[in-house]
């Protein structure tokens, strides 16, 4: 069995990850930590978790094998380093930290301690994205030339908190959604971004100098160029992901989501074909891969290094937006 401790009494744990852990054979949640003792107790009882604690120390001393970190972003570094030092495997939410330098510290600590560190980039686990990756890898669109990611949403009212008010907590749409798009592009294309140019905006939702919309243009190693659009303020936009190659195009709709939804169309000289793919819950698959990695059978769907990549890319996008210049992407791994 794998016994988990939750660091953070969060929405994402309540909506997806508690279920994803319990869906595994031997997956058990032993304790939850909230910084507020009342919230810890209430969250534990609402979610059937046997123990509630309000310090990291107490959580790390309990009988657990792994932690899932889903606190606000400024806390991930310290909590991950403490968990690694205590010998616990770490599945951490994105962005891994506030800076890529801090994320590299997490990766280095996990490596030195022989601990599994994963980044919860859920989209890698979507059947749609894996179908696109497989189609590209097997040459079905020829040489990939360009990609377009449509990932501008409306931030649900219950999440209109630190993301749009607190720069010190790592708010803003770039650390929230651009990290996912950078990771998904890397995963689907099997390629790495080398440079980004970005514009950001504050379209009326975010305060504190934070951005609630971003458009980025990426150049990849292979020469492919990509555009991505992330936002919190577009109620009616819908999401999508397209990759256009020399011999075909992949056109996916409604796939930048937390659910196993959407469709993927392959268009070539032969006509159009809807690709079929599995509809497994993204988070269930993420935890399954993580459990396997703990047992020495494979790696997390997204590793700590992947988390360094996505944060380096997002950081470069923010630098580009503030400087007005294209910025090189080097994860220094
Ligand atoms: P929440 O705002 O729900 O939770 C973050 C922290 O805020 C909690 O740890 C909790 O602190 C505190 N908090 C939550 N609800 C309340 C409340 N009602 N009153 C007071 N404090 C509260 O964040 P999310 O779940 O949206 O995001 C958490 C992390 O997960 C972030 O890093 C985010 O980027 C990531 N995320 C990832 C997703 C993915 O699909 N990969 C999707 C959504 C988020 P405490 O624990 O101390 O009580």
Coordinates of C-alpha atoms and ligand atoms in Angstrom, one line a residue:
X1 CA 0.0 0.0 0.0
X2 CA 1.0 3.6 -0.4
X3 CA 0.0 5.9 2.5
X4 CA -0.3 9.6 1.6
X5 CA -0.2 12.8 3.5
X6 CA -1.9 15.8 2.0
X7 CA -0.1 19.1 2.4
X8 CA -2.7 21.7 1.9
X9 CA -6.5 21.5 2.4
X10 CA -7.1 22.6 -1.2
X11 CA -9.8 22.6 -3.8
X12 CA -7.8 20.5 -6.2
X13 CA -7.3 17.8 -3.6
X14 CA -11.0 17.8 -2.7
X15 CA -12.2 17.8 -6.3
X16 CA -9.8 15.4 -7.9
X17 CA -6.8 14.1 -6.0
X18 CA -8.4 12.5 -3.0
X19 CA -10.4 10.4 -5.3
X20 CA -7.4 9.7 -7.5
X21 CA -5.4 8.3 -4.6
X22 CA -8.3 6.2 -3.3
X23 CA -8.9 4.8 -6.8
X24 CA -5.5 3.0 -6.6
X25 CA -5.1 -0.5 -5.2
X26 CA -3.5 0.2 -1.8
X27 CA -3.9 4.0 -2.1
X28 CA -4.7 5.5 1.2
X29 CA -4.9 9.0 2.7
X30 CA -3.6 8.9 6.2
X31 CA -3.5 12.6 7.1
X32 CA -4.2 16.1 5.9
X33 CA -2.3 19.3 6.9
X34 CA -3.8 22.7 6.9
X35 CA -2.1 25.8 8.4
X36 CA -5.4 26.4 10.3
X37 CA -6.3 23.6 12.9
X38 CA -10.1 24.2 12.5
X39 CA -9.8 23.9 8.7
X40 CA -7.7 20.8 9.1
X41 CA -10.3 19.1 11.2
X42 CA -13.2 20.2 9.1
X43 CA -11.5 19.1 5.9
X44 CA -10.5 15.7 7.4
X45 CA -14.0 15.0 8.5
X46 CA -15.7 16.2 5.3
X47 CA -13.3 13.9 3.3
X48 CA -13.1 10.9 5.6
X49 CA -9.4 11.4 6.4
X50 CA -8.4 9.8 9.7
X51 CA -5.9 12.4 10.9
X52 CA -5.8 16.2 10.8
X53 CA -2.6 18.2 11.6
X54 CA -1.6 21.8 11.4
X55 CA 2.2 21.6 11.2
X56 CA 4.4 20.1 8.6
X57 CA 6.5 18.5 11.3
X58 CA 3.4 16.6 12.6
X59 CA 2.5 15.5 9.1
X60 CA 6.0 14.3 8.3
X61 CA 6.2 12.3 11.5
X62 CA 3.0 10.4 10.8
X63 CA 3.1 7.0 9.1
X64 CA 3.1 8.0 5.5
X65 CA 5.1 7.1 2.4
X66 CA 4.4 10.1 0.1
X67 CA 3.0 13.6 0.2
X68 CA 0.9 15.5 -2.2
X69 CA 1.6 19.2 -2.1
X70 CA -1.2 21.5 -3.2
X71 CA -0.8 24.6 -1.1
X72 CA -0.3 28.0 -2.7
X73 CA 2.8 28.2 -4.9
X74 CA 5.2 30.1 -2.5
X75 CA 5.0 27.3 0.0
X76 CA 5.9 24.4 -2.3
X77 CA 9.7 24.7 -2.1
X78 CA 10.0 24.7 1.7
X79 CA 7.4 21.9 2.1
X80 CA 8.9 19.7 -0.6
X81 CA 12.5 20.1 0.8
X82 CA 11.2 19.1 4.3
X83 CA 9.3 16.1 2.9
X84 CA 12.4 15.0 0.9
X85 CA 14.6 15.4 4.0
X86 CA 12.0 13.2 5.9
X87 CA 12.3 10.5 3.2
X88 CA 8.8 11.0 1.7
X89 CA 8.1 10.8 -2.0
X90 CA 6.7 14.0 -3.3
X91 CA 4.0 14.7 -5.9
X92 CA 3.9 18.5 -6.1
X93 CA 1.5 20.8 -7.8
X94 CA 2.6 23.1 -10.5
X95 CA 4.4 25.5 -10.6
X96 CA 6.9 23.6 -8.6
X97 CA 8.1 26.9 -7.0
X98 CA 8.2 30.6 -7.7
X99 CA 11.5 30.5 -9.6
X100 CA 13.2 27.9 -11.8
X101 CA 16.2 28.2 -9.5
X102 CA 14.1 27.0 -6.5
X103 CA 12.6 24.2 -8.6
X104 CA 16.1 23.0 -9.5
X105 CA 16.9 22.8 -5.7
X106 CA 13.9 20.5 -5.3
X107 CA 15.0 18.3 -8.1
X108 CA 18.6 18.2 -6.8
X109 CA 17.4 17.3 -3.3
X110 CA 15.1 14.5 -4.5
X111 CA 17.9 13.1 -6.6
X112 CA 20.4 13.1 -3.8
X113 CA 18.0 11.5 -1.4
X114 CA 16.7 8.9 -3.9
X115 CA 13.2 10.2 -3.6
X116 CA 10.6 10.2 -6.4
X117 CA 9.6 13.8 -7.3
X118 CA 6.7 14.3 -9.7
X119 CA 5.0 17.5 -11.0
X120 CA 1.2 17.2 -11.3
X121 CA 0.9 18.3 -14.9
X122 CA -2.4 16.4 -15.4
X123 CA -2.7 17.1 -19.1
X124 CA 0.0 14.6 -20.0
X125 CA -2.4 12.0 -18.7
X126 CA -5.2 12.9 -21.0
X127 CA -6.0 10.3 -23.7
X128 CA -6.4 13.1 -26.2
X129 CA -2.9 14.4 -25.7
X130 CA -1.4 10.9 -25.7
X131 CA -3.2 10.2 -29.0
X132 CA -1.7 13.4 -30.5
X133 CA 1.7 12.5 -29.2
X134 CA 1.5 9.0 -30.6
X135 CA 0.2 10.2 -34.0
X136 CA 3.1 12.7 -34.3
X137 CA 5.8 10.2 -33.1
X138 CA 4.6 7.7 -35.7
X139 CA 4.8 10.2 -38.5
X140 CA 1.2 10.6 -39.3
X141 CA 1.4 14.4 -39.8
X142 CA 4.9 14.3 -41.3
X143 CA 7.3 16.9 -40.0
X144 CA 5.5 19.1 -37.3
X145 CA 5.7 22.8 -38.4
X146 CA 3.5 24.8 -36.1
X147 CA 1.2 24.4 -33.1
X148 CA -1.6 26.5 -31.6
X149 CA -2.9 26.1 -28.0
X150 CA -6.2 27.8 -27.0
X151 CA -6.3 27.7 -23.2
X152 CA -8.1 30.8 -22.2
X153 CA -10.9 30.1 -19.7
X154 CA -13.0 31.9 -17.2
X155 CA -11.6 31.4 -13.7
X156 CA -14.5 29.9 -11.6
X157 CA -15.8 32.3 -8.9
X158 CA -14.7 29.9 -6.1
X159 CA -11.1 30.2 -7.3
X160 CA -11.0 34.0 -7.7
X161 CA -8.7 34.3 -4.6
X162 CA -4.9 34.3 -4.4
X163 CA -4.6 33.6 -8.2
X164 CA -5.8 37.1 -9.0
X165 CA -4.7 39.1 -5.9
X166 CA -1.5 37.7 -4.5
X167 CA 1.8 38.1 -6.5
X168 CA 3.7 36.8 -3.4
X169 CA 1.7 33.5 -3.6
X170 CA 2.6 33.1 -7.2
X171 CA -0.6 34.3 -8.7
X172 CA -1.2 35.3 -12.3
X173 CA -2.3 33.3 -15.3
X174 CA 1.3 32.6 -16.5
X175 CA 2.3 30.6 -13.4
X176 CA -1.2 29.0 -13.4
X177 CA -1.9 28.0 -17.0
X178 CA 1.2 28.9 -19.2
X179 CA 3.2 26.3 -17.2
X180 CA 0.6 23.6 -18.3
X181 CA 0.8 24.8 -21.9
X182 CA 4.5 24.7 -22.0
X183 CA 4.5 21.2 -20.6
X184 CA 1.8 19.9 -22.9
X185 CA 3.6 21.3 -26.0
X186 CA 6.8 19.6 -24.9
X187 CA 5.0 16.3 -24.2
X188 CA 2.9 16.2 -27.4
X189 CA 5.7 17.4 -29.7
X190 CA 8.5 15.5 -28.1
X191 CA 10.5 18.7 -28.5
X192 CA 11.7 21.5 -26.2
X193 CA 11.1 25.2 -26.4
X194 CA 14.2 27.4 -26.8
X195 CA 12.8 30.9 -26.9
X196 CA 9.6 32.8 -26.1
X197 CA 8.1 36.2 -26.8
X198 CA 5.0 37.1 -24.9
X199 CA 2.4 39.9 -24.3
X200 CA 0.4 39.8 -21.1
X201 CA -2.7 41.9 -20.0
X202 CA -4.8 42.7 -17.0
X203 CA -8.3 42.5 -18.5
X204 CA -10.2 43.5 -15.4
X205 CA -10.1 40.5 -13.1
X206 CA -6.6 40.4 -11.6
X207 CA -5.2 43.0 -9.3
X208 CA -1.9 43.6 -7.6
X209 CA -0.2 44.1 -10.9
X210 CA -0.9 40.4 -11.8
X211 CA -1.7 39.4 -15.4
X212 CA -5.0 37.6 -16.2
X213 CA -4.3 37.0 -19.9
X214 CA -1.2 36.0 -21.9
X215 CA -0.3 35.3 -25.5
X216 CA 3.0 33.6 -26.1
X217 CA 5.0 32.7 -29.2
X218 CA 7.4 29.8 -28.8
X219 CA 10.3 28.6 -30.9
X220 CA 11.2 24.9 -30.5
X221 CA 14.5 23.1 -31.0
X222 CA 13.3 21.5 -34.2
X223 CA 12.4 24.9 -35.7
X224 CA 8.7 24.5 -35.0
X225 CA 6.9 27.6 -33.9
X226 CA 3.9 27.6 -31.6
X227 CA 1.5 30.1 -30.1
X228 CA -0.4 29.7 -26.8
X229 CA -3.2 31.8 -25.3
X230 CA -3.9 31.6 -21.6
X231 CA -6.6 33.6 -19.8
X232 CA -8.9 33.9 -16.8
X233 CA -11.5 36.3 -18.2
X234 CA -12.9 34.8 -21.4
X235 CA -16.3 33.1 -20.5
X236 CA -17.1 31.8 -24.0
X237 CA -13.8 30.9 -25.6
X238 CA -13.6 27.1 -25.4
X239 CA -10.2 25.3 -25.5
X240 CA -8.3 23.6 -28.3
X241 CA -4.9 22.4 -29.5
X242 CA -3.7 22.1 -33.0
X243 CA -0.5 20.7 -34.5
X244 CA 0.2 21.3 -38.2
X245 CA 2.7 19.2 -40.1
X246 CA 4.0 18.7 -43.6
X247 CA 1.7 15.7 -44.2
X248 CA -1.3 16.4 -42.0
X249 CA -2.9 18.4 -39.2
X250 CA -4.1 17.4 -35.7
X251 CA -7.1 19.5 -34.6
X252 CA -8.3 18.9 -31.1
X253 CA -11.2 20.6 -29.4
X254 CA -12.1 20.9 -25.7
X255 CA -8.9 19.1 -24.6
X256 CA -7.3 21.7 -22.3
X257 CA -9.4 20.7 -19.3
X258 CA -9.3 18.7 -16.1
X259 CA -11.7 16.1 -17.5
X260 CA -11.1 13.3 -20.1
X261 CA -13.2 15.2 -22.7
X262 CA -12.8 16.5 -26.2
X263 CA -12.0 15.1 -29.6
X264 CA -8.9 14.8 -31.9
X265 CA -9.3 15.0 -35.7
X266 CA -6.5 14.0 -38.0
X267 CA -6.7 15.6 -41.5
X268 CA -4.4 14.4 -44.3
X269 CA -4.5 13.9 -48.0
X270 CA -6.6 10.8 -47.3
X271 CA -9.4 12.8 -45.6
X272 CA -10.5 13.2 -42.0
X273 CA -10.3 10.7 -39.2
X274 CA -11.4 11.1 -35.6
X275 CA -8.7 9.5 -33.4
X276 CA -10.0 7.3 -30.6
X277 CA -8.4 7.5 -27.2
X278 CA -9.1 6.3 -23.7
X279 CA -11.2 8.4 -21.3
X280 CA -9.5 7.5 -18.1
X281 CA -9.6 10.2 -15.3
X282 CA -6.4 12.2 -15.8
X283 CA -5.6 12.4 -12.1
X284 CA -6.2 8.7 -11.5
X285 CA -3.6 8.0 -14.2
X286 CA -1.2 10.5 -12.7
X287 CA -1.3 8.8 -9.3
X288 CA -1.0 5.3 -10.8
X289 CA 2.2 6.3 -12.6
X290 CA 3.5 7.9 -9.4
X291 CA 2.8 4.7 -7.4
X292 CA 4.6 2.7 -10.1
X293 CA 7.6 5.1 -9.9
X294 CA 7.7 4.6 -6.1
X295 CA 7.9 0.8 -6.7
X296 CA 10.8 1.4 -9.2
X297 CA 8.6 0.6 -12.2
X298 CA 8.9 3.7 -14.4
X299 CA 8.7 7.4 -13.8
X300 CA 6.0 9.9 -12.8
X301 CA 4.0 11.1 -15.9
X302 CA 5.7 14.5 -15.4
X303 CA 9.0 14.4 -13.4
X304 CA 10.6 17.1 -11.3
X305 CA 12.7 17.9 -14.3
X306 CA 9.6 18.4 -16.4
X307 CA 8.4 20.8 -13.7
X308 CA 11.7 22.8 -14.0
X309 CA 11.2 23.0 -17.7
X310 CA 7.6 24.3 -17.5
X311 CA 8.5 26.8 -14.9
X312 CA 11.6 28.0 -16.8
X313 CA 9.4 28.5 -19.8
X314 CA 6.7 30.4 -17.8
X315 CA 9.4 32.5 -16.2
X316 CA 10.8 33.4 -19.6
X317 CA 7.4 34.4 -20.8
X318 CA 7.0 36.8 -17.9
X319 CA 10.4 38.2 -18.5
X320 CA 9.6 38.7 -22.2
X321 CA 6.3 40.4 -21.3
X322 CA 8.0 42.8 -19.0
X323 CA 11.0 43.6 -21.1
X324 CA 9.4 43.6 -24.5
X325 CA 12.1 41.3 -25.8
X326 CA 12.2 37.6 -26.8
X327 CA 13.8 35.5 -24.0
X328 CA 15.9 32.3 -24.3
X329 CA 14.7 29.3 -22.3
X330 CA 17.4 27.3 -20.5
X331 CA 16.3 25.0 -17.7
X332 CA 20.0 24.4 -16.7
X333 CA 19.3 20.7 -16.1
Ligands
LIG1 P1 -7.0 26.6 -3.0 O1 -7.1 28.1 -2.9 O2 -8.2 25.8 -3.0 O3 -6.0 26.0 -1.8 C1 -4.8 26.6 -1.6 C2 -4.6 26.9 -0.1 O4 -5.5 27.9 0.3 C3 -4.9 25.7 0.8 O5 -3.8 24.9 1.0 C4 -5.5 26.3 2.0 O6 -4.5 26.5 3.0 C5 -6.0 27.6 1.6 N1 -7.5 27.6 1.5 C6 -8.3 26.9 0.6 N2 -9.6 27.1 0.8 C7 -9.6 28.0 1.8 C8 -10.7 28.6 2.5 N3 -12.0 28.4 2.2 N4 -10.4 29.4 3.5 C9 -9.1 29.7 3.9 N5 -8.1 29.1 3.3 C10 -8.3 28.3 2.2 O7 -6.1 26.3 -4.3 P2 -6.2 25.3 -5.5 O8 -6.7 23.9 -5.1 O9 -7.0 25.9 -6.5 O10 -4.7 25.2 -5.9 C11 -3.7 24.7 -5.1 C12 -2.4 24.3 -5.9 O11 -2.8 23.3 -6.9 C13 -1.7 25.4 -6.6 O12 -0.4 25.2 -6.6 C14 -2.3 25.3 -8.0 O13 -1.4 25.9 -9.0 C15 -2.4 23.8 -8.2 N6 -3.5 23.4 -9.1 C16 -3.3 22.5 -10.0 C17 -4.2 22.0 -10.8 C18 -3.9 20.9 -11.8 O14 -4.8 20.4 -12.4 N7 -2.7 20.4 -11.9 C19 -5.6 22.5 -10.8 C20 -5.8 23.5 -9.7 C21 -4.8 23.9 -8.9 P3 -4.3 25.5 4.2 O15 -3.9 24.2 3.6 O16 -3.3 26.1 5.0 O17 -5.7 25.4 4.9

